[in-house]
Amino acid sequence: FLSSRPTSSTSSFLMAKIVKNEAQDLPGFRWLRMRKLEYTDEAGKARIWEMCERTTRKGECDAVEILPIIENAETGKKQVVLVTQFRPPLGTHCIEFPAGLVEQEGAGAAALRELKEETGYVGTTKHVSPVAVSDPGLTNANLVLVHMSIDALRAENRNPQPQLDDGEFIQVVLLDLDHMYGQLLSLMHKTKFEVDKSVLLFAYGQQVENLERMELTKEARQKESAYLPSGALPPALLPTLSALLGMTLGFTLARWVARQH
């Protein structure tokens, strides 16, 4: 799957390697550790890289990031559950998916726990992604994305109550799945909050999918119209004409009733 490049071959691309990995313990640091890496690049040149890592990893991944979607079987409405919280490295609040560190349990169990703690919602796990890295230029921290479905009609989800830890000040935000991108941009503009890239990428993906669906629908209507007899009305206009006819008949009936009185 790797494409060849004029300046380096696939074999040299695979030759880059770490030569030395040295911890840089800093006094007073509990959750993070700095490391100094010595490595050789694809051309065989020695280089140095600085990175940080979490000290809390207990299994194959550091954290879970949750994609929770509320589904209402009565209305068909779908909403995405987001959270906002103050992030000291940013100096402001950030719009994020619910997330948290994996403790002794697996990723699925951690997602259920974190969703309940941060939002109060009770969900069902639909899919657990492979392990993905978070910011490969800075850290080896990784996570899994857990897609969860929340039944809006379930008793526990009618009035969800978060169970926040001491020092957590989290606000829940609900955005419509079909209009997530526009609503997210509006929220960012209104609050001046930062946004996590996972949230922005997902929202943008939804926007692209919606636009492509609209284009496919438009193309299908154009193809359908091509087979209509000359002078025939396109099906897309029928609901509008039906509504206008209904309004006309309703207005006429209203005038007739008024005249009887």
GROMACS .gro file of C-alpha atoms in nm:
model
  261
    1PHE     CA    1   0.000   0.000   0.000
    2LEU     CA    2   0.302   0.231   0.031
    3SER     CA    3   0.361   0.452  -0.269
    4SER     CA    4   0.720   0.491  -0.388
    5ARG     CA    5   0.884   0.833  -0.370
    6PRO     CA    6   1.171   0.963  -0.583
    7THR     CA    7   1.381   1.053  -0.276
    8SER     CA    8   1.347   0.730  -0.077
    9SER     CA    9   1.263   0.369  -0.142
   10THR     CA   10   1.026   0.153   0.060
   11SER     CA   11   1.321  -0.046   0.201
   12SER     CA   12   1.493   0.267   0.337
   13PHE     CA   13   1.158   0.390   0.466
   14LEU     CA   14   1.141   0.083   0.689
   15MET     CA   15   1.501   0.123   0.816
   16ALA     CA   16   1.438   0.415   1.054
   17LYS     CA   17   1.474   0.293   1.413
   18ILE     CA   18   1.515   0.399   1.776
   19VAL     CA   19   1.870   0.358   1.904
   20LYS     CA   20   1.828   0.484   2.260
   21ASN     CA   21   1.526   0.565   2.476
   22GLU     CA   22   1.617   0.750   2.794
   23ALA     CA   23   1.374   0.866   3.065
   24GLN     CA   24   1.410   1.224   3.187
   25ASP     CA   25   1.255   1.221   3.532
   26LEU     CA   26   1.148   1.565   3.647
   27PRO     CA   27   1.081   1.639   4.015
   28GLY     CA   28   0.717   1.695   4.102
   29PHE     CA   29   0.576   1.528   3.788
   30ARG     CA   30   0.322   1.255   3.870
   31TRP     CA   31   0.124   1.188   3.556
   32LEU     CA   32   0.379   1.250   3.280
   33ARG     CA   33   0.735   1.148   3.203
   34MET     CA   34   0.971   1.311   2.956
   35ARG     CA   35   1.192   1.097   2.734
   36LYS     CA   36   1.488   1.171   2.509
   37LEU     CA   37   1.506   0.950   2.200
   38GLU     CA   38   1.809   0.888   1.982
   39TYR     CA   39   1.721   0.740   1.643
   40THR     CA   40   1.844   0.700   1.288
   41ASP     CA   41   1.627   0.827   1.004
   42GLU     CA   42   1.565   0.670   0.661
   43ALA     CA   43   1.893   0.809   0.531
   44GLY     CA   44   2.085   0.657   0.823
   45LYS     CA   45   2.147   0.995   0.990
   46ALA     CA   46   2.150   1.008   1.372
   47ARG     CA   47   1.885   1.236   1.521
   48ILE     CA   48   1.732   1.328   1.857
   49TRP     CA   49   1.364   1.360   1.952
   50GLU     CA   50   1.196   1.477   2.271
   51MET     CA   51   0.867   1.324   2.381
   52CYS     CA   52   0.641   1.276   2.680
   53GLU     CA   53   0.441   0.974   2.793
   54ARG     CA   54   0.171   0.897   3.047
   55THR     CA   55   0.275   0.710   3.361
   56THR     CA   56  -0.071   0.559   3.408
   57ARG     CA   57  -0.100   0.302   3.127
   58LYS     CA   58  -0.207  -0.037   3.263
   59GLY     CA   59  -0.289  -0.224   2.941
   60GLU     CA   60  -0.261  -0.177   2.568
   61CYS     CA   61  -0.413   0.171   2.566
   62ASP     CA   62  -0.420   0.483   2.780
   63ALA     CA   63  -0.773   0.607   2.733
   64VAL     CA   64  -1.116   0.574   2.576
   65GLU     CA   65  -1.287   0.842   2.370
   66ILE     CA   66  -1.662   0.795   2.347
   67LEU     CA   67  -1.891   0.875   2.053
   68PRO     CA   68  -2.234   0.871   2.223
   69ILE     CA   69  -2.543   0.913   2.007
   70ILE     CA   70  -2.886   0.956   2.164
   71GLU     CA   71  -3.155   0.781   1.959
   72ASN     CA   72  -3.526   0.846   2.006
   73ALA     CA   73  -3.737   0.566   1.857
   74GLU     CA   74  -4.054   0.775   1.876
   75THR     CA   75  -3.930   1.083   1.691
   76GLY     CA   76  -3.638   0.937   1.496
   77LYS     CA   77  -3.421   1.221   1.626
   78LYS     CA   78  -3.049   1.158   1.684
   79GLN     CA   79  -2.818   1.375   1.893
   80VAL     CA   80  -2.446   1.365   1.966
   81VAL     CA   81  -2.340   1.403   2.329
   82LEU     CA   82  -2.040   1.633   2.384
   83VAL     CA   83  -1.883   1.783   2.693
   84THR     CA   84  -1.697   2.104   2.769
   85GLN     CA   85  -1.438   2.151   3.041
   86PHE     CA   86  -1.155   2.385   3.128
   87ARG     CA   87  -0.820   2.261   2.997
   88PRO     CA   88  -0.523   2.430   3.171
   89PRO     CA   89  -0.278   2.377   2.879
   90LEU     CA   90  -0.515   2.577   2.660
   91GLY     CA   91  -0.608   2.835   2.920
   92THR     CA   92  -0.973   2.799   2.819
   93HIS     CA   93  -1.253   2.548   2.783
   94CYS     CA   94  -1.256   2.280   2.516
   95ILE     CA   95  -1.545   2.105   2.336
   96GLU     CA   96  -1.478   1.732   2.344
   97PHE     CA   97  -1.623   1.383   2.331
   98PRO     CA   98  -1.662   1.225   2.675
   99ALA     CA   99  -1.338   1.044   2.754
  100GLY     CA  100  -1.123   0.907   3.031
  101LEU     CA  101  -0.832   0.687   3.130
  102VAL     CA  102  -0.868   0.310   3.121
  103GLU     CA  103  -0.817   0.167   3.468
  104GLN     CA  104  -0.825  -0.205   3.548
  105GLU     CA  105  -1.124  -0.277   3.322
  106GLY     CA  106  -1.131  -0.312   2.944
  107ALA     CA  107  -1.203  -0.029   2.700
  108GLY     CA  108  -1.574  -0.112   2.670
  109ALA     CA  109  -1.628  -0.113   3.046
  110ALA     CA  110  -1.424   0.206   3.083
  111ALA     CA  111  -1.643   0.377   2.823
  112LEU     CA  112  -1.963   0.281   3.008
  113ARG     CA  113  -1.818   0.411   3.334
  114GLU     CA  114  -1.687   0.738   3.192
  115LEU     CA  115  -2.010   0.810   3.003
  116LYS     CA  116  -2.212   0.766   3.322
  117GLU     CA  117  -1.971   0.972   3.532
  118GLU     CA  118  -1.933   1.266   3.291
  119THR     CA  119  -2.282   1.288   3.141
  120GLY     CA  120  -2.517   1.073   3.351
  121TYR     CA  121  -2.629   0.879   3.043
  122VAL     CA  122  -2.643   0.499   3.028
  123GLY     CA  123  -2.547   0.361   2.688
  124THR     CA  124  -2.492   0.040   2.496
  125THR     CA  125  -2.161  -0.029   2.327
  126LYS     CA  126  -2.201  -0.060   1.949
  127HIS     CA  127  -1.839  -0.073   1.834
  128VAL     CA  128  -1.487  -0.053   1.976
  129SER     CA  129  -1.219   0.073   1.736
  130PRO     CA  130  -0.860  -0.050   1.706
  131VAL     CA  131  -0.602   0.134   1.915
  132ALA     CA  132  -0.512   0.472   1.764
  133VAL     CA  133  -0.239   0.720   1.857
  134SER     CA  134  -0.333   1.067   1.982
  135ASP     CA  135  -0.050   1.304   1.889
  136PRO     CA  136   0.241   1.105   1.739
  137GLY     CA  137   0.477   1.400   1.712
  138LEU     CA  138   0.457   1.468   2.084
  139THR     CA  139   0.370   1.148   2.269
  140ASN     CA  140   0.308   0.775   2.246
  141ALA     CA  141  -0.031   0.823   2.421
  142ASN     CA  142  -0.307   0.623   2.254
  143LEU     CA  143  -0.677   0.551   2.281
  144VAL     CA  144  -0.969   0.356   2.143
  145LEU     CA  145  -1.289   0.513   2.013
  146VAL     CA  146  -1.606   0.355   2.150
  147HIS     CA  147  -1.932   0.416   1.965
  148MET     CA  148  -2.223   0.403   2.209
  149SER     CA  149  -2.598   0.419   2.154
  150ILE     CA  150  -2.816   0.590   2.415
  151ASP     CA  151  -3.186   0.503   2.427
  152ALA     CA  152  -3.366   0.833   2.488
  153LEU     CA  153  -3.675   0.649   2.615
  154ARG     CA  154  -3.489   0.454   2.880
  155ALA     CA  155  -3.583   0.568   3.233
  156GLU     CA  156  -3.222   0.645   3.336
  157ASN     CA  157  -3.176   0.870   3.034
  158ARG     CA  158  -3.481   1.093   3.082
  159ASN     CA  159  -3.311   1.304   3.349
  160PRO     CA  160  -2.941   1.205   3.349
  161GLN     CA  161  -2.731   1.307   3.648
  162PRO     CA  162  -2.349   1.318   3.606
  163GLN     CA  163  -2.135   1.171   3.882
  164LEU     CA  164  -1.833   1.400   3.867
  165ASP     CA  165  -1.516   1.351   4.067
  166ASP     CA  166  -1.374   1.623   4.289
  167GLY     CA  167  -1.220   1.891   4.070
  168GLU     CA  168  -1.426   1.803   3.763
  169PHE     CA  169  -1.651   2.077   3.625
  170ILE     CA  170  -1.804   1.935   3.309
  171GLN     CA  171  -2.097   2.069   3.108
  172VAL     CA  172  -2.295   1.846   2.870
  173VAL     CA  173  -2.378   1.970   2.519
  174LEU     CA  174  -2.624   1.804   2.279
  175LEU     CA  175  -2.600   1.867   1.904
  176ASP     CA  176  -2.826   1.731   1.629
  177LEU     CA  177  -2.642   1.462   1.434
  178ASP     CA  178  -2.768   1.587   1.094
  179HIS     CA  179  -2.674   1.950   1.169
  180MET     CA  180  -2.373   1.891   1.391
  181TYR     CA  181  -2.114   2.084   1.190
  182GLY     CA  182  -2.313   2.407   1.169
  183GLN     CA  183  -2.421   2.387   1.533
  184LEU     CA  184  -2.064   2.318   1.642
  185LEU     CA  185  -1.929   2.621   1.455
  186SER     CA  186  -2.203   2.832   1.608
  187LEU     CA  187  -2.115   2.706   1.957
  188MET     CA  188  -1.746   2.781   1.902
  189HIS     CA  189  -1.824   3.132   1.781
  190LYS     CA  190  -2.060   3.200   2.071
  191THR     CA  191  -1.842   3.063   2.353
  192LYS     CA  192  -1.492   3.120   2.208
  193PHE     CA  193  -1.408   2.768   2.329
  194GLU     CA  194  -1.145   2.551   2.161
  195VAL     CA  195  -1.252   2.224   1.999
  196ASP     CA  196  -1.090   1.881   2.009
  197LYS     CA  197  -0.983   1.769   1.663
  198SER     CA  198  -1.177   1.440   1.693
  199VAL     CA  199  -1.502   1.632   1.738
  200LEU     CA  200  -1.429   1.869   1.449
  201LEU     CA  201  -1.327   1.587   1.213
  202PHE     CA  202  -1.635   1.382   1.296
  203ALA     CA  203  -1.865   1.683   1.250
  204TYR     CA  204  -1.698   1.772   0.920
  205GLY     CA  205  -1.732   1.410   0.804
  206GLN     CA  206  -2.104   1.425   0.880
  207GLN     CA  207  -2.130   1.748   0.680
  208VAL     CA  208  -1.954   1.594   0.379
  209GLU     CA  209  -2.179   1.287   0.399
  210ASN     CA  210  -2.490   1.506   0.410
  211LEU     CA  211  -2.373   1.707   0.108
  212GLU     CA  212  -2.292   1.391  -0.087
  213ARG     CA  213  -2.635   1.249  -0.001
  214MET     CA  214  -2.797   1.568  -0.129
  215GLU     CA  215  -2.595   1.550  -0.452
  216LEU     CA  216  -2.694   1.186  -0.505
  217THR     CA  217  -3.059   1.274  -0.449
  218LYS     CA  218  -3.030   1.564  -0.694
  219GLU     CA  219  -2.863   1.339  -0.952
  220ALA     CA  220  -3.132   1.074  -0.909
  221ARG     CA  221  -3.406   1.333  -0.962
  222GLN     CA  222  -3.233   1.461  -1.275
  223LYS     CA  223  -3.211   1.108  -1.415
  224GLU     CA  224  -3.576   1.049  -1.326
  225SER     CA  225  -3.681   1.367  -1.503
  226ALA     CA  226  -3.497   1.259  -1.820
  227TYR     CA  227  -3.742   0.968  -1.864
  228LEU     CA  228  -4.057   1.179  -1.817
  229PRO     CA  229  -4.282   1.241  -2.121
  230SER     CA  230  -4.268   1.588  -2.267
  231GLY     CA  231  -4.474   1.829  -2.059
  232ALA     CA  232  -4.499   1.596  -1.758
  233LEU     CA  233  -4.441   1.740  -1.412
  234PRO     CA  234  -4.126   1.627  -1.224
  235PRO     CA  235  -4.218   1.419  -0.914
  236ALA     CA  236  -4.019   1.658  -0.695
  237LEU     CA  237  -4.279   1.930  -0.765
  238LEU     CA  238  -4.580   1.718  -0.673
  239PRO     CA  239  -4.563   1.774  -0.292
  240THR     CA  240  -4.541   2.150  -0.349
  241LEU     CA  241  -4.833   2.153  -0.595
  242SER     CA  242  -5.033   1.932  -0.362
  243ALA     CA  243  -4.975   2.174  -0.075
  244LEU     CA  244  -5.077   2.473  -0.290
  245LEU     CA  245  -5.391   2.292  -0.404
  246GLY     CA  246  -5.476   2.210  -0.043
  247MET     CA  247  -5.430   2.573   0.058
  248THR     CA  248  -5.653   2.690  -0.229
  249LEU     CA  249  -5.929   2.444  -0.144
  250GLY     CA  250  -5.900   2.532   0.225
  251PHE     CA  251  -5.929   2.906   0.150
  252THR     CA  252  -6.233   2.848  -0.076
  253LEU     CA  253  -6.402   2.632   0.186
  254ALA     CA  254  -6.335   2.893   0.454
  255ARG     CA  255  -6.496   3.167   0.240
  256TRP     CA  256  -6.800   2.946   0.171
  257VAL     CA  257  -6.846   2.873   0.542
  258ALA     CA  258  -6.817   3.245   0.624
  259ARG     CA  259  -7.089   3.330   0.373
  260GLN     CA  260  -7.328   3.081   0.533
  261HIS     CA  261  -7.309   3.283   0.854
   0.00000   0.00000   0.00000
